[in-house]
mmCIF file with all atom_site columns, C-alpha atoms in Angstrom:
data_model
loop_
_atom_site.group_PDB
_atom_site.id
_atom_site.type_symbol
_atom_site.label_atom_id
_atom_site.label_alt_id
_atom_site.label_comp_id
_atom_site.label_asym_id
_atom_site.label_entity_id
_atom_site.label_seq_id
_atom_site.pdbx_PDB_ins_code
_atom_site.Cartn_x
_atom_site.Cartn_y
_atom_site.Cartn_z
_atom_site.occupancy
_atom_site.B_iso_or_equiv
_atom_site.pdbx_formal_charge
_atom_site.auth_seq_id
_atom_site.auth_comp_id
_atom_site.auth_asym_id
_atom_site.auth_atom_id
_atom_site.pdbx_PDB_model_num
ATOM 1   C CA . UNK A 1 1   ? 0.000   0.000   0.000   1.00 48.00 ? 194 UNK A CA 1
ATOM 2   C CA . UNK A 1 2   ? 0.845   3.155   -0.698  1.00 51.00 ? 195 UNK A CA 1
ATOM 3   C CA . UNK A 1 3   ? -0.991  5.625   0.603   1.00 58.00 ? 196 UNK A CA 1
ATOM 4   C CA . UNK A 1 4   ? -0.799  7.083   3.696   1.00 61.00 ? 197 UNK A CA 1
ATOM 5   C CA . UNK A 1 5   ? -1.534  5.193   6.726   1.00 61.00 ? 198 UNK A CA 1
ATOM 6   C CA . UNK A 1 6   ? -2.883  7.738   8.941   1.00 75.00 ? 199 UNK A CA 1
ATOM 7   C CA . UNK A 1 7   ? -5.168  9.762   6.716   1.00 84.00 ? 200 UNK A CA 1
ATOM 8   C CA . UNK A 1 8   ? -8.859  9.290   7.382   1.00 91.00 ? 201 UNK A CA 1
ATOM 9   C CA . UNK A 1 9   ? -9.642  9.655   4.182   1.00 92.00 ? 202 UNK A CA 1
ATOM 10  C CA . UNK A 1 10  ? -7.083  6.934   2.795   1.00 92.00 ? 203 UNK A CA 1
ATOM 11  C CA . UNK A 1 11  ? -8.604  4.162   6.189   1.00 92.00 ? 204 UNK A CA 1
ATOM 12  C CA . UNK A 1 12  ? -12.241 5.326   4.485   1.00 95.00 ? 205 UNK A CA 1
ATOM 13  C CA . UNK A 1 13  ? -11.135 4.151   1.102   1.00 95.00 ? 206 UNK A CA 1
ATOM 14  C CA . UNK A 1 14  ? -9.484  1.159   2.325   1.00 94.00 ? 207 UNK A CA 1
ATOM 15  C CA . UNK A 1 15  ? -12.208 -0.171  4.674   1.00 93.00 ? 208 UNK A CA 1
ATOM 16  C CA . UNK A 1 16  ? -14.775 0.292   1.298   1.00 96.00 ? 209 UNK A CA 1
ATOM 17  C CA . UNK A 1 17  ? -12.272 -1.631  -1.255  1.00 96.00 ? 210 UNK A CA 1
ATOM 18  C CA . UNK A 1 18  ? -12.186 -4.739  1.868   1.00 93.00 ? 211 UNK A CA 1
ATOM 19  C CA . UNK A 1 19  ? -15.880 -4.514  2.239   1.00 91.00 ? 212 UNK A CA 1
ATOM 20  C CA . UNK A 1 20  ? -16.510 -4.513  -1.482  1.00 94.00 ? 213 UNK A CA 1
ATOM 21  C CA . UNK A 1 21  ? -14.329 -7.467  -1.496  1.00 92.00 ? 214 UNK A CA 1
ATOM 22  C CA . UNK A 1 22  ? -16.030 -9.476  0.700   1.00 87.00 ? 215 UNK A CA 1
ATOM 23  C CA . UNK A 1 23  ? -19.303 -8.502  -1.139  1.00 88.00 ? 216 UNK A CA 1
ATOM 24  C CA . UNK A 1 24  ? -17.451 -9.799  -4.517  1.00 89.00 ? 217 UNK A CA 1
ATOM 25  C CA . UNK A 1 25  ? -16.449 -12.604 -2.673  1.00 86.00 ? 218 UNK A CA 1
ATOM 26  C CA . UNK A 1 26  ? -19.851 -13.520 -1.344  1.00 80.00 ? 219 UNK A CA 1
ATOM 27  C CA . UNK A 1 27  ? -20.979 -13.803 -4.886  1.00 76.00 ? 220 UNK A CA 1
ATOM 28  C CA . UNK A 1 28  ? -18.012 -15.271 -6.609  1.00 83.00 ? 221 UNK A CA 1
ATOM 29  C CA . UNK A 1 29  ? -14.164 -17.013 -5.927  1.00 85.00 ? 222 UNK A CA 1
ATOM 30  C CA . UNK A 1 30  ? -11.826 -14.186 -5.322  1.00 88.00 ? 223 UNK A CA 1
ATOM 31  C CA . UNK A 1 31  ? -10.122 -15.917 -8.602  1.00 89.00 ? 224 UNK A CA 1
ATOM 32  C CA . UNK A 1 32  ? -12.929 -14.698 -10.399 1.00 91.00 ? 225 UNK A CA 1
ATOM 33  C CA . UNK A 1 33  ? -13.554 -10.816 -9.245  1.00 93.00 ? 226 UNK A CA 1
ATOM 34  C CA . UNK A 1 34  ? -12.129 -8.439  -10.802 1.00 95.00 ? 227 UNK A CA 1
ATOM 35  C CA . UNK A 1 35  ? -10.587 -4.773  -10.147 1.00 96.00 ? 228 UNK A CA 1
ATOM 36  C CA . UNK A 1 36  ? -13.658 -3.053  -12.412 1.00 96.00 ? 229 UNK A CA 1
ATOM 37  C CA . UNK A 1 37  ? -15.906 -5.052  -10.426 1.00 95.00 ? 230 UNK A CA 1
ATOM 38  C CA . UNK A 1 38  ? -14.459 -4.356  -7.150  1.00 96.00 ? 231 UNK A CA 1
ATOM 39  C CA . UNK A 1 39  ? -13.717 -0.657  -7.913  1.00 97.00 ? 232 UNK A CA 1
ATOM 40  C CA . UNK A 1 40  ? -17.477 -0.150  -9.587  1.00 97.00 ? 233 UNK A CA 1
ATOM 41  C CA . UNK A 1 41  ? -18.965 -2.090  -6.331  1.00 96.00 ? 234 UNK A CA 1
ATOM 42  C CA . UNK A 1 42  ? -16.729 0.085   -3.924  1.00 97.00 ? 235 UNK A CA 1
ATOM 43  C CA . UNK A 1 43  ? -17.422 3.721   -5.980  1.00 97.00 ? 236 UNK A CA 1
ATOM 44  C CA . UNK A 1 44  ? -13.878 4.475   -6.122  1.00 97.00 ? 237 UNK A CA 1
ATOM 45  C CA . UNK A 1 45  ? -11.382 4.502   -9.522  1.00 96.00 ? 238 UNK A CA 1
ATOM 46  C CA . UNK A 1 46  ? -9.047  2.007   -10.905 1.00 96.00 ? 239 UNK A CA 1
ATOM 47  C CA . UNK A 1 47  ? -6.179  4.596   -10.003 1.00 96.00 ? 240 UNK A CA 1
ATOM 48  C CA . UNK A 1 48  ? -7.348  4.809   -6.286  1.00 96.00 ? 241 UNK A CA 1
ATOM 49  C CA . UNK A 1 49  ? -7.608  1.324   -6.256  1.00 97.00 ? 242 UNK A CA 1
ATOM 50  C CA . UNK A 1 50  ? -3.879  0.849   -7.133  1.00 96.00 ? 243 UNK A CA 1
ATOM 51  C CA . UNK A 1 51  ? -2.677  4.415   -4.678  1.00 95.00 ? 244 UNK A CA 1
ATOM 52  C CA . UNK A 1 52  ? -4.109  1.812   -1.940  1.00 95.00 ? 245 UNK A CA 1
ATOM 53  C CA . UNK A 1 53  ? -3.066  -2.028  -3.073  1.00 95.00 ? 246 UNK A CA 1
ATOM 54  C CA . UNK A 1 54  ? -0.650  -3.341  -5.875  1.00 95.00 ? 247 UNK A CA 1
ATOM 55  C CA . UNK A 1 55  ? -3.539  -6.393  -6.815  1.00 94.00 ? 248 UNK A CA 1
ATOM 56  C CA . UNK A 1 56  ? -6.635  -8.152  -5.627  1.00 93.00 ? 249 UNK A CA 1
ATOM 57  C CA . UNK A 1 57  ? -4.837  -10.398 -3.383  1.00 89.00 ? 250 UNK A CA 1
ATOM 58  C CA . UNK A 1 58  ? -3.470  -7.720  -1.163  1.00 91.00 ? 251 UNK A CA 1
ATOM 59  C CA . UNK A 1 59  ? -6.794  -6.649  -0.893  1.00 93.00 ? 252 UNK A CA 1
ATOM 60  C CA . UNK A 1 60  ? -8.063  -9.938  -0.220  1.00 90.00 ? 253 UNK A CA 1
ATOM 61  C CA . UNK A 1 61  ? -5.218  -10.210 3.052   1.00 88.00 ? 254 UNK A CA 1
ATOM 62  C CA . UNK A 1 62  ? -5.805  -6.614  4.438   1.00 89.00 ? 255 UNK A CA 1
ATOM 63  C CA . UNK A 1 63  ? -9.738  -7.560  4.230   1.00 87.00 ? 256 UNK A CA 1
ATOM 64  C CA . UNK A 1 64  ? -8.374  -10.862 6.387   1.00 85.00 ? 257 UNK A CA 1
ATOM 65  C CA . UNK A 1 65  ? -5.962  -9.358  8.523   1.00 82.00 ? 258 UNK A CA 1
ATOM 66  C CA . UNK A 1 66  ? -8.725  -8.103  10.559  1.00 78.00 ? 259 UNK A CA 1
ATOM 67  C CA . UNK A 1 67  ? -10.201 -11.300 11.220  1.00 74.00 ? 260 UNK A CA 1
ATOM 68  C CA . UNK A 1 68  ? -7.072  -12.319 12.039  1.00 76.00 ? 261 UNK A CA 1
ATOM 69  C CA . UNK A 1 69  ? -6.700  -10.207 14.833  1.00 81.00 ? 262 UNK A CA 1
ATOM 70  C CA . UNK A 1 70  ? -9.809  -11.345 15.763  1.00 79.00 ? 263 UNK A CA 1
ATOM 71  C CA . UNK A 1 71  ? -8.894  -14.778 16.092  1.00 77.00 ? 264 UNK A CA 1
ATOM 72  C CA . UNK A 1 72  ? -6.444  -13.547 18.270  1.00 80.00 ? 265 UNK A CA 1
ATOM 73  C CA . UNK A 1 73  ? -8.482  -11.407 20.705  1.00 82.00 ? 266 UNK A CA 1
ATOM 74  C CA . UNK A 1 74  ? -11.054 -14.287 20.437  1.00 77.00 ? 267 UNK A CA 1
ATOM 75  C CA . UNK A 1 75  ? -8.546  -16.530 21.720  1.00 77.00 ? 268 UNK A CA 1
ATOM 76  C CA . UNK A 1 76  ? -7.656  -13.841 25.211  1.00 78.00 ? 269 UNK A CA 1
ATOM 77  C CA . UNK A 1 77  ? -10.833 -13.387 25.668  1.00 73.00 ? 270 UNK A CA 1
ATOM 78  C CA . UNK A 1 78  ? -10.763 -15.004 28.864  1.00 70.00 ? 271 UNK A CA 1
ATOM 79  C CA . UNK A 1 79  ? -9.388  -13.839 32.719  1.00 70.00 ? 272 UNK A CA 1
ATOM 80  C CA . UNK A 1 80  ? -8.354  -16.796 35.309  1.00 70.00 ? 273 UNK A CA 1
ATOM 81  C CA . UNK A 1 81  ? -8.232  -20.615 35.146  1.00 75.00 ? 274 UNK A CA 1
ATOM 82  C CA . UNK A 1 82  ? -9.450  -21.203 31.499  1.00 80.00 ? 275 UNK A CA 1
ATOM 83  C CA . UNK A 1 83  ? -12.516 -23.578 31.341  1.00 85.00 ? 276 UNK A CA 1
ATOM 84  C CA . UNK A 1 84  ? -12.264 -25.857 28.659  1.00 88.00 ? 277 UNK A CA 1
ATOM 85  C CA . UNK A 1 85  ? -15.802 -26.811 28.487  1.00 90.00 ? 278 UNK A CA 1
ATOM 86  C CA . UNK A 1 86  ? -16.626 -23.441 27.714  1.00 89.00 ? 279 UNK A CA 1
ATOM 87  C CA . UNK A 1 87  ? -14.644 -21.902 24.985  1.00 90.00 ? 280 UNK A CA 1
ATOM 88  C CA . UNK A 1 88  ? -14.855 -17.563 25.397  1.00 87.00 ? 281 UNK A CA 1
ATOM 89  C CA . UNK A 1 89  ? -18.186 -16.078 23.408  1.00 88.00 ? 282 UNK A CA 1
ATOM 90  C CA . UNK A 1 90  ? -15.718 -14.395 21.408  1.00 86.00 ? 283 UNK A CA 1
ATOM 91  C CA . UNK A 1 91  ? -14.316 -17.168 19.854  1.00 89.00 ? 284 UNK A CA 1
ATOM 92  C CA . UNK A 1 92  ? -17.338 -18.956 19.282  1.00 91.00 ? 285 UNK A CA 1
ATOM 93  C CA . UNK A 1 93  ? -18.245 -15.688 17.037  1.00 90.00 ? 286 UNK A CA 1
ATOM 94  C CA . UNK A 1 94  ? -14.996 -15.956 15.377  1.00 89.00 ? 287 UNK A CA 1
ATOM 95  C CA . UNK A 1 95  ? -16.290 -18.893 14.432  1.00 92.00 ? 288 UNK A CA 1
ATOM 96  C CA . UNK A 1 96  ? -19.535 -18.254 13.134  1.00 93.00 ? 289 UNK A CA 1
ATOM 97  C CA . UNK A 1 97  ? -18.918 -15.122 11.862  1.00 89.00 ? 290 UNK A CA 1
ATOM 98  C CA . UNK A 1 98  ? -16.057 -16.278 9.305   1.00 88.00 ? 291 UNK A CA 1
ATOM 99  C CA . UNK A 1 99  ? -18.916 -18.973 8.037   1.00 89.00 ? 292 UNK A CA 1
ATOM 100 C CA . UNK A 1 100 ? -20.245 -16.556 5.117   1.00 87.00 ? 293 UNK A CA 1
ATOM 101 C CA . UNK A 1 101 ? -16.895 -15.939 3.841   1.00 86.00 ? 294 UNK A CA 1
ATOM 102 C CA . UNK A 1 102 ? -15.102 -19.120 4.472   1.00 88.00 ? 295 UNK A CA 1
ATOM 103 C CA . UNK A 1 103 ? -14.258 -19.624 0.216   1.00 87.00 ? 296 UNK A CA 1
ATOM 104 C CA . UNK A 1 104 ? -12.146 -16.125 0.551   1.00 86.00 ? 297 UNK A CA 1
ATOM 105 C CA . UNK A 1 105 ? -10.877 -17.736 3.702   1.00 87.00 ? 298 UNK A CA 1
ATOM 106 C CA . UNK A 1 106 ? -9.769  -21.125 1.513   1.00 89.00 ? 299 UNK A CA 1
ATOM 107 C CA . UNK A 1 107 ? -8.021  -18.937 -0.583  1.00 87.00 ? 300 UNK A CA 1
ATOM 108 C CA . UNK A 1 108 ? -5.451  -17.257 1.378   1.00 87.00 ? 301 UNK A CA 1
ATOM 109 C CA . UNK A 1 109 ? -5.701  -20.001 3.938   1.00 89.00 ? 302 UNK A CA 1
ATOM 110 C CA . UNK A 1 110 ? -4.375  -23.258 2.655   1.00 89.00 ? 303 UNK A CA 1
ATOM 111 C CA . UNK A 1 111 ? -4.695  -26.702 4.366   1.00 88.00 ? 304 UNK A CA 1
ATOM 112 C CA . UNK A 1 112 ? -2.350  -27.031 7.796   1.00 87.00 ? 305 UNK A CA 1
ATOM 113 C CA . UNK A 1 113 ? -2.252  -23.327 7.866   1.00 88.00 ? 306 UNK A CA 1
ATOM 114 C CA . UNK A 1 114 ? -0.131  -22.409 4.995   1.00 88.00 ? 307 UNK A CA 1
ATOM 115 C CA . UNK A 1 115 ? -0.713  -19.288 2.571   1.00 87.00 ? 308 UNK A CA 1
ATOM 116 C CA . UNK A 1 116 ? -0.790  -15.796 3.313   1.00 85.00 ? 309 UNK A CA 1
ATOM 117 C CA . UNK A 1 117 ? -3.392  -15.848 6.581   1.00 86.00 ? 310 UNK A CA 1
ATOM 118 C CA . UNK A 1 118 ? -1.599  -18.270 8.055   1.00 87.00 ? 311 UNK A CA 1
ATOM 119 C CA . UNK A 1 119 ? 1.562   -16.900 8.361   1.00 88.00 ? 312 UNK A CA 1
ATOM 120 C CA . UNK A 1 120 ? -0.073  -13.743 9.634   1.00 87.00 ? 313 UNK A CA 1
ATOM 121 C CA . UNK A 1 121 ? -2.279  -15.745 12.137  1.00 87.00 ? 314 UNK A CA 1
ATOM 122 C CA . UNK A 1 122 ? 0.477   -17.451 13.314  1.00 91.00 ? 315 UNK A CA 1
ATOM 123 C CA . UNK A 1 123 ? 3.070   -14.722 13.291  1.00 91.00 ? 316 UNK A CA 1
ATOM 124 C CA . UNK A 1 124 ? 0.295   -12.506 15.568  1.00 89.00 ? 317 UNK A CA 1
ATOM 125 C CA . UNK A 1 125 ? -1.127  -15.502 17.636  1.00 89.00 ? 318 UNK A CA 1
ATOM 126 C CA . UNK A 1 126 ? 2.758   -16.187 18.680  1.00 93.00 ? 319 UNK A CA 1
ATOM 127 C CA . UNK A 1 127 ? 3.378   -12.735 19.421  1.00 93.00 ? 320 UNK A CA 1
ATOM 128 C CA . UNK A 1 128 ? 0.722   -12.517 21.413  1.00 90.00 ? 321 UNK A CA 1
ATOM 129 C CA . UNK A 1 129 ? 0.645   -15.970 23.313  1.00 89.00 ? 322 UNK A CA 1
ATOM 130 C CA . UNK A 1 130 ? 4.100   -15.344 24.286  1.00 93.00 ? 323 UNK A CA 1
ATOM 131 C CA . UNK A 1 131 ? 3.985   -11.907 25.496  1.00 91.00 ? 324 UNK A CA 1
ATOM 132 C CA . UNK A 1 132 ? 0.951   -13.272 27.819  1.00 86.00 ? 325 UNK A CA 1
ATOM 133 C CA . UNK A 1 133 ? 2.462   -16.153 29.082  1.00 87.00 ? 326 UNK A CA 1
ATOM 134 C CA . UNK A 1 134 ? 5.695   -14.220 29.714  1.00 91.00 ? 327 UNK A CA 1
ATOM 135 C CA . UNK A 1 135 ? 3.664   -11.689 31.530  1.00 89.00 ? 328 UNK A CA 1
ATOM 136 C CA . UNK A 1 136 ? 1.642   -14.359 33.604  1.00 83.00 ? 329 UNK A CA 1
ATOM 137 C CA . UNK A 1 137 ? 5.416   -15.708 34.669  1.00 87.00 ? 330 UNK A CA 1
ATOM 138 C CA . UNK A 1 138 ? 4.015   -19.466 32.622  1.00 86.00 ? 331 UNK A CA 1
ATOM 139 C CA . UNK A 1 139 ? 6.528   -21.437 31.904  1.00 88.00 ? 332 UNK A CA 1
ATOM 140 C CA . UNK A 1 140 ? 8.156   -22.204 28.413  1.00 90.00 ? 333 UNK A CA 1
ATOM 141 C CA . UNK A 1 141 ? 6.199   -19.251 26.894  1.00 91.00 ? 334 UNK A CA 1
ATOM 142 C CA . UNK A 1 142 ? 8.082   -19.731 23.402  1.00 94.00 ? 335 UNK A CA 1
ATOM 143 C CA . UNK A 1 143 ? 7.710   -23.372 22.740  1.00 92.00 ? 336 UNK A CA 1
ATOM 144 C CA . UNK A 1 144 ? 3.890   -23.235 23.957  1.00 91.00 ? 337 UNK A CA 1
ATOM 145 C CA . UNK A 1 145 ? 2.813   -20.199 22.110  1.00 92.00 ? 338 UNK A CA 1
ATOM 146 C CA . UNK A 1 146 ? 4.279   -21.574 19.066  1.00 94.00 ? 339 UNK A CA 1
ATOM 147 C CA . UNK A 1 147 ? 2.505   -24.772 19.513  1.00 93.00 ? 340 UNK A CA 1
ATOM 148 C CA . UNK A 1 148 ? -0.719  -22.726 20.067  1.00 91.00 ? 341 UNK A CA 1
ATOM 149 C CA . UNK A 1 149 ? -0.289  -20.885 17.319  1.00 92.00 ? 342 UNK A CA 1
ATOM 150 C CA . UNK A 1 150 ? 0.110   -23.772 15.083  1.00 94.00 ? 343 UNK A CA 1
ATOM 151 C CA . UNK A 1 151 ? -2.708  -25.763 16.333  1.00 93.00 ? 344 UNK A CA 1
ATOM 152 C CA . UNK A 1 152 ? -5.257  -22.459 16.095  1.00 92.00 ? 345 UNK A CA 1
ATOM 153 C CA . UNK A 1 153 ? -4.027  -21.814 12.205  1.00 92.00 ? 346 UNK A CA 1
ATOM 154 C CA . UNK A 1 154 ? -4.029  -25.523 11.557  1.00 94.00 ? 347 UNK A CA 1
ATOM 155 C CA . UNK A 1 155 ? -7.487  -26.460 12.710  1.00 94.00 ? 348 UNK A CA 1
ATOM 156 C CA . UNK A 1 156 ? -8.719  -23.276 11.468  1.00 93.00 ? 349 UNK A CA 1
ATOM 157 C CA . UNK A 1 157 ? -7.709  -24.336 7.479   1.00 94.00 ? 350 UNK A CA 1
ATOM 158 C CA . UNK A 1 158 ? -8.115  -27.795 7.917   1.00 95.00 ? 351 UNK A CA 1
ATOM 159 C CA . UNK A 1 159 ? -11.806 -27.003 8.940   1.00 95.00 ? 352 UNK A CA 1
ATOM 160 C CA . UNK A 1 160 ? -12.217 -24.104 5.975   1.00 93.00 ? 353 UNK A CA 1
ATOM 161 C CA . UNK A 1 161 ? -10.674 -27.061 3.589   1.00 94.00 ? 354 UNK A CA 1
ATOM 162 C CA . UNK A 1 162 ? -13.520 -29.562 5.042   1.00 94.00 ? 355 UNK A CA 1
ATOM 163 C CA . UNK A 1 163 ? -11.112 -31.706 6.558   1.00 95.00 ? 356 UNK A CA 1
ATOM 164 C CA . UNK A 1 164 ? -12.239 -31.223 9.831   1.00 95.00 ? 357 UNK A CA 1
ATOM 165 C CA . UNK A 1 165 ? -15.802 -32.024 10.085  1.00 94.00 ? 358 UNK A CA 1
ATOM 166 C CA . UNK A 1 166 ? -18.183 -29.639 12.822  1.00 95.00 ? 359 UNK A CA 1
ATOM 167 C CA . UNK A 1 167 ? -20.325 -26.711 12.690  1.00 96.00 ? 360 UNK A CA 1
ATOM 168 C CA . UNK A 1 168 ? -19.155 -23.379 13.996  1.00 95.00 ? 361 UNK A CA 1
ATOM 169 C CA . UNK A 1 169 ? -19.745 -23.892 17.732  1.00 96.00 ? 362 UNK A CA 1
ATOM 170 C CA . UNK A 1 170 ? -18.781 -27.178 17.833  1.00 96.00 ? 363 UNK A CA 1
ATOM 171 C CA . UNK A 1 171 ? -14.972 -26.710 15.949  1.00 96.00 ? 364 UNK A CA 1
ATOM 172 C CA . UNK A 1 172 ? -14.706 -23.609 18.228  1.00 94.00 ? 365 UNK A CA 1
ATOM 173 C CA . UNK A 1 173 ? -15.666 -25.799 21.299  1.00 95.00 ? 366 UNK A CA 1
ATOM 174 C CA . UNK A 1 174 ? -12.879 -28.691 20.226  1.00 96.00 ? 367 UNK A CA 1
ATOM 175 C CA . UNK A 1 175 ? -10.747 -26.532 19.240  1.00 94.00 ? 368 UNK A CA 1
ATOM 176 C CA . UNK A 1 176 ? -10.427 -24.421 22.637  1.00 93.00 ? 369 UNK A CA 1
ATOM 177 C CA . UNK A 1 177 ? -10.521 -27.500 24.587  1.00 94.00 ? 370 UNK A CA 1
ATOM 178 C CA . UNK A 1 178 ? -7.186  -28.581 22.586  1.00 93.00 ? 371 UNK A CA 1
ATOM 179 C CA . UNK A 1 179 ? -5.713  -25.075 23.124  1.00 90.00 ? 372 UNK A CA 1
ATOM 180 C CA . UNK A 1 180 ? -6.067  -25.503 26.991  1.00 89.00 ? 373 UNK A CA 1
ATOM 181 C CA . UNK A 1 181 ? -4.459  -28.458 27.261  1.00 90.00 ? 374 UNK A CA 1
ATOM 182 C CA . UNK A 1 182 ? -1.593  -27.602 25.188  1.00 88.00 ? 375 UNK A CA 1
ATOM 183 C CA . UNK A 1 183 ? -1.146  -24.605 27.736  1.00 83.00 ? 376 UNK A CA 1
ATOM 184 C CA . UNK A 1 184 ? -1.713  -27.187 30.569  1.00 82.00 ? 377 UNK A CA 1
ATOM 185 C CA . UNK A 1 185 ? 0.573   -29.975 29.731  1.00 76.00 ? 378 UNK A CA 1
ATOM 186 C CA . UNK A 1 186 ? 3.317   -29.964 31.621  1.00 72.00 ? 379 UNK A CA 1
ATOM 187 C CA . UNK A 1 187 ? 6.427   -30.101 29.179  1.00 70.00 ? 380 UNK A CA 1
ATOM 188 C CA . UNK A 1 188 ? 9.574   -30.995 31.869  1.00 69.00 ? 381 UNK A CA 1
ATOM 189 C CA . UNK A 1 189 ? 10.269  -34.361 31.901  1.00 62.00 ? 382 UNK A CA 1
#
């Protein structure tokens, strides 16, 4: 991207080429939409459109990113002794909301977590993971953030891909009761 970062006007512009994305997206595989239909859909010009992102696929990540992040508050949504019979609300609607979209999601997700999601997913959930459990004095925050990380970005694509089988509530359900125990396990031998 190449315009500015902090000007209102250029976030306003932004936030309509992502939503007219997804609205593309809705209709069609993001291999199929095109910048006229994207730019005519978001009421901007083909020369804006390129001022902001250098293809469709950047526009596609940026629309991601923020479901990325997310994911990530989704999954530290939660104070105290996890529960792992009851995954936060906020992941749950991570879940569910992602549902309408989840070809887009195939797309820049691939299977095990690969593509250009995952390595932001990861990258973030890391980040974050280990700056918590660094914080909360947990033991072996790098090796078990990186595991958590993994797990999160790999059960998320492998359920977008269909290889995992569940509806929204019930992946988000299995999948927090894996990420507790993976923080739980005790890893000295």
């Amino acid at each position: 991207m190449t315009a500015s970062a902090g000007d209102p006007r250029a976030a306003r512009t932004r936030t309509k080429l992502r939503g007219a994305l997804l609205e593309e997206c809705a209709d069609r595989p993001l291999e199929e939409v095109s910048v006229s239909a994207l730019v005519r859909r978001a009421g901007v010009s083909r020369a804006t459109f390129y001022l902001h992102y250098g293809d469709l696929r950047a526009v596609a990540v940026d629309a991601c990113a923020e479901v990325v992040r997310d994911a990530v508050d989704a999954l530290h949504a939660w104070r105290g002794a996890p529960d792992p019979a009851v995954p936060p609300p906020a992941l749950t609607a991570f879940f569910v909301d992602i549902t309408p979209h989840v070809p887009l999601y195939r797309t820049l997700l691939g299977p095990g977590g690969s593509g250009p999601l995952g390595e932001l997913l990861h990258r973030e959930l890391r980040e974050r993971s280990v700056a918590e459990r660094t914080l909360a004095g947990a033991p072996d925050p790098e090796l078990v953030a990186s595991a958590v990380a993994a797990a999160f970005a790999g059960v998320l694509a492998d359920w977008l891909h269909a290889q995992i089988e569940g509806d929204p509530r019930h992946i988000a359900a299995r999948l927090w009761r894996l990420l507790v125990a993976l923080h739980r396990t005790p890893l000295e031998p």
